[in-house]
mmCIF file of C-alpha atoms in Angstrom:
data_model
loop_
_atom_site.group_PDB
_atom_site.id
_atom_site.type_symbol
_atom_site.label_atom_id
_atom_site.label_comp_id
_atom_site.label_asym_id
_atom_site.label_seq_id
_atom_site.Cartn_x
_atom_site.Cartn_y
_atom_site.Cartn_z
ATOM 1 C CA GLY A 1 128.558 -211.089 -26.950
ATOM 2 C CA ALA A 2 129.683 -212.237 -30.334
ATOM 3 C CA GLY A 3 127.789 -215.511 -30.405
ATOM 4 C CA VAL A 4 124.350 -216.891 -29.663
ATOM 5 C CA SER A 5 123.817 -216.950 -25.937
ATOM 6 C CA GLN A 6 121.425 -219.338 -24.184
ATOM 7 C CA SER A 7 120.320 -219.659 -20.599
ATOM 8 C CA PRO A 8 120.128 -221.611 -18.451
ATOM 9 C CA SER A 9 122.854 -223.924 -19.672
ATOM 10 C CA ASN A 10 121.463 -226.717 -17.512
ATOM 11 C CA LYS A 11 118.043 -227.142 -15.954
ATOM 12 C CA VAL A 12 116.674 -229.981 -13.881
ATOM 13 C CA THR A 13 112.968 -229.733 -13.249
ATOM 14 C CA GLU A 14 110.244 -231.884 -11.801
ATOM 15 C CA LYS A 15 107.619 -233.409 -14.040
ATOM 16 C CA GLY A 16 104.642 -231.094 -14.329
ATOM 17 C CA LYS A 17 106.567 -227.868 -13.764
ATOM 18 C CA ASP A 18 106.884 -225.112 -16.347
ATOM 19 C CA VAL A 19 110.263 -224.064 -17.719
ATOM 20 C CA GLU A 20 111.478 -221.079 -19.696
ATOM 21 C CA LEU A 21 114.540 -221.181 -21.904
ATOM 22 C CA ARG A 22 116.097 -217.981 -23.173
ATOM 23 C CA CYS A 23 118.027 -217.206 -26.332
ATOM 24 C CA ASP A 24 119.932 -214.053 -27.195
ATOM 25 C CA PRO A 25 120.864 -214.178 -30.888
ATOM 26 C CA ILE A 26 123.809 -212.640 -32.670
ATOM 27 C CA SER A 27 123.289 -208.919 -33.024
ATOM 28 C CA GLY A 28 121.716 -208.029 -36.356
ATOM 29 C CA HIS A 29 120.462 -211.505 -37.127
ATOM 30 C CA THR A 30 116.815 -211.284 -38.148
ATOM 31 C CA ALA A 31 116.105 -215.006 -38.176
ATOM 32 C CA LEU A 32 115.992 -217.115 -35.023
ATOM 33 C CA TYR A 33 115.443 -220.853 -34.749
ATOM 34 C CA TRP A 34 114.775 -223.321 -31.990
ATOM 35 C CA TYR A 35 115.817 -226.948 -32.410
ATOM 36 C CA ARG A 36 115.706 -229.863 -30.011
ATOM 37 C CA GLN A 37 118.129 -232.753 -29.817
ATOM 38 C CA SER A 38 117.423 -235.790 -27.676
ATOM 39 C CA LEU A 39 120.258 -238.028 -26.543
ATOM 40 C CA GLY A 40 121.793 -239.762 -29.525
ATOM 41 C CA GLN A 41 119.251 -238.297 -31.915
ATOM 42 C CA GLY A 42 119.304 -235.762 -34.714
ATOM 43 C CA LEU A 43 118.233 -232.151 -34.556
ATOM 44 C CA GLU A 44 114.477 -231.648 -34.558
ATOM 45 C CA PHE A 45 113.189 -228.299 -35.815
ATOM 46 C CA LEU A 46 110.730 -226.601 -33.467
ATOM 47 C CA ILE A 47 110.054 -223.038 -34.606
ATOM 48 C CA TYR A 48 111.453 -220.227 -36.704
ATOM 49 C CA PHE A 49 111.147 -216.487 -36.139
ATOM 50 C CA GLN A 50 111.552 -213.729 -38.669
ATOM 51 C CA GLY A 51 111.721 -210.581 -36.592
ATOM 52 C CA ASN A 52 109.048 -210.983 -33.943
ATOM 53 C CA SER A 53 106.724 -213.173 -35.970
ATOM 54 C CA ALA A 54 106.837 -216.937 -36.293
ATOM 55 C CA PRO A 55 105.990 -217.925 -39.865
ATOM 56 C CA ASP A 56 106.926 -221.543 -39.220
ATOM 57 C CA LYS A 57 106.014 -223.200 -35.948
ATOM 58 C CA SER A 58 105.361 -226.561 -37.517
ATOM 59 C CA GLY A 59 107.828 -228.400 -35.323
ATOM 60 C CA LEU A 60 106.343 -227.595 -31.933
ATOM 61 C CA PRO A 61 105.435 -231.058 -30.610
ATOM 62 C CA SER A 62 102.368 -230.086 -28.601
ATOM 63 C CA ASP A 63 100.424 -227.138 -27.257
ATOM 64 C CA ARG A 64 102.546 -227.322 -24.110
ATOM 65 C CA PHE A 65 105.297 -225.698 -26.144
ATOM 66 C CA SER A 66 105.249 -222.014 -27.030
ATOM 67 C CA ALA A 67 107.783 -219.403 -27.978
ATOM 68 C CA GLU A 68 107.948 -215.697 -28.391
ATOM 69 C CA ARG A 69 110.435 -213.162 -29.573
ATOM 70 C CA THR A 70 110.435 -209.527 -28.581
ATOM 71 C CA GLY A 71 112.192 -206.529 -30.057
ATOM 72 C CA GLY A 72 113.466 -208.674 -32.889
ATOM 73 C CA SER A 73 116.070 -210.010 -30.520
ATOM 74 C CA VAL A 74 115.666 -212.188 -27.431
ATOM 75 C CA SER A 75 113.454 -215.259 -27.649
ATOM 76 C CA THR A 76 111.916 -217.388 -24.928
ATOM 77 C CA LEU A 77 110.824 -220.998 -25.362
ATOM 78 C CA THR A 78 108.310 -222.078 -22.739
ATOM 79 C CA ILE A 79 107.408 -225.652 -21.936
ATOM 80 C CA GLN A 80 104.376 -226.072 -19.709
ATOM 81 C CA ARG A 81 103.658 -229.108 -17.563
ATOM 82 C CA THR A 82 106.948 -230.732 -18.494
ATOM 83 C CA GLN A 83 107.079 -234.441 -19.189
ATOM 84 C CA GLN A 84 110.054 -236.789 -19.065
ATOM 85 C CA GLU A 85 110.081 -237.056 -22.849
ATOM 86 C CA ASP A 86 110.818 -233.325 -22.972
ATOM 87 C CA SER A 87 114.305 -234.047 -21.655
ATOM 88 C CA ALA A 88 116.723 -232.936 -24.361
ATOM 89 C CA VAL A 89 119.109 -230.185 -25.267
ATOM 90 C CA TYR A 90 117.302 -227.196 -26.696
ATOM 91 C CA LEU A 91 119.416 -225.385 -29.244
ATOM 92 C CA CYS A 92 118.830 -221.854 -30.416
ATOM 93 C CA ALA A 93 120.355 -220.554 -33.631
ATOM 94 C CA SER A 94 120.296 -217.306 -35.536
ATOM 95 C CA SER A 95 121.115 -216.068 -39.014
ATOM 96 C CA PHE A 96 120.532 -213.316 -41.454
ATOM 97 C CA THR A 97 117.501 -214.075 -43.570
ATOM 98 C CA PHE A 98 118.174 -216.546 -46.361
ATOM 99 C CA ILE A 99 117.726 -215.001 -49.740
ATOM 100 C CA ASN A 100 115.688 -217.019 -52.204
ATOM 101 C CA ARG A 101 118.062 -217.316 -55.053
ATOM 102 C CA ASP A 102 120.257 -220.146 -56.169
ATOM 103 C CA THR A 103 122.918 -218.957 -53.847
ATOM 104 C CA THR A 104 126.016 -220.948 -53.324
ATOM 105 C CA SER A 105 126.532 -220.514 -49.614
ATOM 106 C CA GLY A 106 123.556 -218.469 -48.533
ATOM 107 C CA ASN A 107 123.628 -217.324 -44.953
ATOM 108 C CA THR A 108 124.421 -220.038 -42.515
ATOM 109 C CA ILE A 109 122.990 -220.375 -39.051
ATOM 110 C CA TYR A 110 124.991 -220.217 -35.860
ATOM 111 C CA PHE A 111 124.054 -222.186 -32.802
ATOM 112 C CA GLY A 112 124.257 -221.416 -29.134
ATOM 113 C CA GLU A 113 125.665 -223.976 -26.731
ATOM 114 C CA GLY A 114 122.202 -225.147 -25.830
ATOM 115 C CA SER A 115 120.068 -225.503 -22.743
ATOM 116 C CA TRP A 116 120.234 -229.028 -21.336
ATOM 117 C CA LEU A 117 116.855 -229.879 -19.855
ATOM 118 C CA THR A 118 116.295 -232.864 -17.613
ATOM 119 C CA VAL A 119 112.784 -233.643 -16.390
ATOM 120 C CA VAL A 120 112.709 -235.949 -13.383
ATOM 121 C CA ARG B 1 110.989 -241.413 -45.744
ATOM 122 C CA LYS B 2 113.208 -238.957 -43.901
ATOM 123 C CA GLU B 3 113.909 -235.646 -45.613
ATOM 124 C CA VAL B 4 117.656 -236.101 -45.149
ATOM 125 C CA GLU B 5 119.224 -239.515 -44.713
ATOM 126 C CA GLN B 6 122.704 -240.436 -43.607
ATOM 127 C CA ASP B 7 124.513 -243.614 -42.662
ATOM 128 C CA PRO B 8 124.933 -243.276 -38.880
ATOM 129 C CA GLY B 9 128.264 -245.133 -38.879
ATOM 130 C CA PRO B 10 130.486 -245.163 -36.964
ATOM 131 C CA PHE B 11 133.231 -245.007 -39.526
ATOM 132 C CA ASN B 12 136.434 -246.180 -37.869
ATOM 133 C CA VAL B 13 139.536 -245.110 -39.798
ATOM 134 C CA PRO B 14 143.239 -244.790 -39.007
ATOM 135 C CA GLU B 15 145.037 -241.483 -39.066
ATOM 136 C CA GLY B 16 145.963 -240.473 -42.574
ATOM 137 C CA ALA B 17 143.107 -242.349 -44.214
ATOM 138 C CA THR B 18 140.652 -240.908 -46.689
ATOM 139 C CA VAL B 19 136.997 -241.276 -45.782
ATOM 140 C CA ALA B 20 133.810 -240.303 -47.592
ATOM 141 C CA PHE B 21 130.261 -239.791 -46.385
ATOM 142 C CA ASN B 22 127.140 -239.602 -48.485
ATOM 143 C CA CYS B 23 123.817 -238.065 -47.742
ATOM 144 C CA THR B 24 120.555 -238.233 -49.686
ATOM 145 C CA TYR B 25 117.693 -235.759 -49.600
ATOM 146 C CA SER B 26 114.126 -236.345 -50.653
ATOM 147 C CA ASN B 27 112.867 -232.905 -51.667
ATOM 148 C CA SER B 28 113.902 -231.921 -55.177
ATOM 149 C CA ALA B 29 113.197 -228.286 -54.286
ATOM 150 C CA SER B 30 116.129 -228.304 -51.895
ATOM 151 C CA GLN B 31 118.247 -225.279 -52.617
ATOM 152 C CA SER B 32 121.084 -224.906 -50.144
ATOM 153 C CA PHE B 33 123.316 -227.586 -48.746
ATOM 154 C CA PHE B 34 125.772 -227.666 -45.895
ATOM 155 C CA TRP B 35 127.914 -229.959 -43.825
ATOM 156 C CA TYR B 36 127.996 -229.261 -40.108
ATOM 157 C CA ARG B 37 130.260 -230.863 -37.551
ATOM 158 C CA GLN B 38 129.117 -231.727 -34.050
ATOM 159 C CA ASP B 39 131.464 -232.768 -31.283
ATOM 160 C CA CYS B 40 130.185 -234.791 -28.355
ATOM 161 C CA ARG B 41 127.858 -232.724 -26.157
ATOM 162 C CA LYS B 42 128.575 -229.591 -28.184
ATOM 163 C CA GLU B 43 126.522 -227.514 -30.551
ATOM 164 C CA PRO B 44 126.723 -228.069 -34.338
ATOM 165 C CA LYS B 45 129.148 -225.834 -36.187
ATOM 166 C CA LEU B 46 129.339 -225.124 -39.888
ATOM 167 C CA LEU B 47 132.055 -227.127 -41.596
ATOM 168 C CA MET B 48 131.392 -226.024 -45.136
ATOM 169 C CA SER B 49 128.703 -225.042 -47.589
ATOM 170 C CA VAL B 50 128.195 -227.258 -50.626
ATOM 171 C CA TYR B 51 128.298 -225.474 -53.940
ATOM 172 C CA SER B 52 126.658 -226.729 -57.130
ATOM 173 C CA SER B 53 130.033 -227.112 -58.809
ATOM 174 C CA GLY B 54 131.618 -228.825 -55.824
ATOM 175 C CA ASN B 55 134.098 -227.173 -53.534
ATOM 176 C CA GLU B 56 137.188 -227.854 -51.533
ATOM 177 C CA ASP B 57 138.441 -226.450 -48.260
ATOM 178 C CA GLY B 58 141.813 -227.821 -47.318
ATOM 179 C CA ARG B 59 141.440 -231.538 -46.663
ATOM 180 C CA PHE B 60 137.662 -231.413 -47.109
ATOM 181 C CA THR B 61 135.832 -231.725 -50.424
ATOM 182 C CA ALA B 62 132.083 -231.465 -50.856
ATOM 183 C CA GLN B 63 130.107 -232.528 -53.913
ATOM 184 C CA LEU B 64 126.487 -232.078 -54.909
ATOM 185 C CA ASN B 65 124.598 -234.298 -57.338
ATOM 186 C CA ARG B 66 121.205 -232.712 -57.941
ATOM 187 C CA ALA B 67 120.057 -235.363 -60.400
ATOM 188 C CA SER B 68 120.516 -238.120 -57.845
ATOM 189 C CA GLN B 69 119.741 -235.882 -54.895
ATOM 190 C CA TYR B 70 122.791 -236.606 -52.834
ATOM 191 C CA ILE B 71 125.709 -234.724 -51.415
ATOM 192 C CA SER B 72 129.034 -236.061 -50.284
ATOM 193 C CA LEU B 73 131.881 -235.104 -48.018
ATOM 194 C CA LEU B 74 135.414 -236.384 -48.539
ATOM 195 C CA ILE B 75 138.047 -236.037 -45.849
ATOM 196 C CA ARG B 76 141.647 -236.645 -46.849
ATOM 197 C CA ASP B 77 144.564 -237.321 -44.510
ATOM 198 C CA SER B 78 142.289 -237.845 -41.501
ATOM 199 C CA LYS B 79 143.417 -236.382 -38.189
ATOM 200 C CA LEU B 80 142.500 -237.503 -34.695
ATOM 201 C CA SER B 81 140.785 -234.146 -34.308
ATOM 202 C CA ASP B 82 138.413 -235.008 -37.158
ATOM 203 C CA SER B 83 136.615 -237.443 -34.853
ATOM 204 C CA ALA B 84 133.097 -236.054 -34.589
ATOM 205 C CA THR B 85 129.601 -236.441 -35.993
ATOM 206 C CA TYR B 86 129.086 -234.940 -39.437
ATOM 207 C CA LEU B 87 125.625 -233.576 -40.141
ATOM 208 C CA CYS B 88 124.205 -233.215 -43.619
ATOM 209 C CA VAL B 89 121.964 -230.154 -43.822
ATOM 210 C CA VAL B 90 119.494 -229.036 -46.464
ATOM 211 C CA ARG B 91 117.314 -225.992 -46.997
ATOM 212 C CA VAL B 92 114.240 -226.170 -49.214
ATOM 213 C CA THR B 93 113.341 -223.279 -51.492
ATOM 214 C CA GLY B 94 110.817 -220.992 -49.849
ATOM 215 C CA PHE B 95 111.572 -222.179 -46.354
ATOM 216 C CA GLN B 96 114.018 -220.636 -43.937
ATOM 217 C CA LYS B 97 114.570 -223.601 -41.679
ATOM 218 C CA LEU B 98 117.447 -225.995 -42.156
ATOM 219 C CA VAL B 99 116.687 -229.704 -42.111
ATOM 220 C CA PHE B 100 119.362 -231.818 -40.470
ATOM 221 C CA GLY B 101 120.261 -235.424 -41.038
ATOM 222 C CA THR B 102 120.902 -237.544 -37.973
ATOM 223 C CA GLY B 103 124.619 -237.474 -38.648
ATOM 224 C CA THR B 104 127.464 -239.808 -39.464
ATOM 225 C CA ARG B 105 129.905 -240.546 -36.687
ATOM 226 C CA LEU B 106 133.604 -240.628 -37.540
ATOM 227 C CA LEU B 107 136.262 -242.100 -35.261
ATOM 228 C CA VAL B 108 139.877 -241.570 -36.267
ATOM 229 C CA SER B 109 142.347 -243.720 -34.388
ATOM 230 C CA PRO B 110 146.154 -243.495 -34.023
#
C-alpha cells in the first residue's frame, strides 16, 4: 500500500499476556519509528530503526518491551507480560533518513493509523 | 523541563477568527521544526514544516525564532474543519527521532 500499515488495529489482551504489534512502512523508507500515545497524552518516543539496526532505543519503558526489524522493512514491537499501564495507541511511522544539514523541510515522517492496545 | 512545551488549550474561537499558537523548545541544537495536526482518535499528519525565514501555506503561517527558541503557528479565517490538536515537533541535530509537544487543542465554533 501507499501508506504505513499497522496491525492489529485493535487488541484487547489480559494482563500478563504477551502481544505483538506489526508495522509495514512506506516502501523505500529506511527509517522506522515507534511512538506510544496514552489517552489524552502526547506522543512518547519508543525506538528508532535505521535499516535493521536500532541506534536509538532510549524510549523503551522497560525490558518487557522489545522491537525488531527485518529486511529493512517490516517491524514488530513486542510487549511481554502486559500491564494495564501499557494500554495506549502504538503508532508506527516511517521516513527517508534525515540528512544532517540545515535543511528547511528535511524529510518528514508519516504515521500509520496505530494499534490500539487495551490491557484488562 | 520538557523538550517541547505547548499551551494545551483549548482555544475556542468563532469561524473566521485568527488564532495563534506558540511552542517553545529547550534544546538549542534543534534543527528541524514542524507542525503536525491530529484529529480525535486519528494519527498525526504533517501540517507544515517551519522554515528559518518563516513560511506560509494558504491560511497557515509558521514562524521560527531561534534566538528565543520558539515557533509559532498562525491560522487565519478559521474554519470548522480546523478543529483539531496541533502538535509542535522538533528534531535535534544528530538525532533522527522527532520530539513532539503534547499539543494545543483548537475548537472552532459556528
